[in-house]
Amino acid sequence: MAMQAHDIEALIRESFPDASITITDLAGDGNHYAAEVIDESFRGKNRVQQQRAVYAALKGKMDGPAGELHALALTTKAPA
Amino acid sequence: MTETTDIASQIQQTITANDVVLYMKGTKEMPQCGFSSRVAGVLNYMGVNFADVNVLADDSIRQGIKDFSDWPTVPQLYVKGEFVGGCDIITEMTLSGELDTLFDENGVAYDKDAANKIREANG
């Protein structure tokens, strides 16, 4: 079961209500997306911590047997 | 000892015994996923000596490594027992030079010219 861009944005929005979220469909197959998340909560965190928080927001939709989303290219940062 | 702690301790042993470990889909000679191939490719090109673990060969490791690092995807790179990141982070760090710094700080040998060539090629 593939995912739509707005599904991904909604899931991330749940955990990051004030973030600027940009989802790009990389392959049109509902399985390969890029997501940029810019949020104040990332300030002072390293990339692994930032991206872990975004993966947590996706609640297991990522890779693995139950994962619908095979590829999500993540870019995260605090607002400039 | 329940099964999961065996996997966790097995992983701990591997990342302790080897300076650089890449948990990937496939092997460094035969990567089987674009993201794993990219990270393995960077490490090979930079002449880094690393241990590759093919998570496709063992489902308990494939799930175990994600629980171990609380990171849902593969590949996963470990340097001196520390989780460094997945494909996106390693790509960013390669292009920014942070990966060179990390290797320098941890005494991991690599080919500096090759690293520079990657950055030049990626403009």
Short mmCIF file of C-alpha atoms in Angstrom, two decimals, chain B residues 11 13-24 43 49-53 65 76-82 84:
data_model
loop_
_atom_site.label_atom_id
_atom_site.label_comp_id
_atom_site.label_asym_id
_atom_site.label_seq_id
_atom_site.Cartn_x
_atom_site.Cartn_y
_atom_site.Cartn_z
CA ILE B 11 25.66 -6.07 17.08
CA GLN B 13 30.36 -6.92 19.53
CA THR B 14 30.57 -6.24 15.79
CA ILE B 15 30.65 -2.46 16.11
CA THR B 16 33.19 -2.69 18.92
CA ALA B 17 35.46 -5.11 17.09
CA ASN B 18 35.56 -3.06 13.87
CA ASP B 19 36.38 0.66 13.61
CA VAL B 20 33.97 1.14 10.71
CA VAL B 21 30.88 -1.04 10.16
CA LEU B 22 28.20 -0.63 7.51
CA TYR B 23 24.92 -2.47 8.00
CA MET B 24 23.60 -2.62 4.44
CA LEU B 43 33.51 4.29 1.51
CA ASN B 49 38.55 -0.29 5.41
CA PHE B 50 35.10 -1.27 6.71
CA ALA B 51 33.18 -4.35 7.76
CA ASP B 52 29.95 -4.84 5.81
CA VAL B 53 27.00 -6.69 7.30
CA ILE B 65 19.81 -3.13 13.89
CA GLN B 76 23.48 2.37 8.88
CA LEU B 77 27.09 3.46 9.38
CA TYR B 78 28.95 2.99 12.67
CA VAL B 79 32.37 4.49 13.44
CA LYS B 80 34.13 3.39 16.64
CA GLY B 81 30.87 1.91 17.93
CA GLU B 82 28.88 5.11 17.36
CA VAL B 84 26.75 8.05 12.45
#
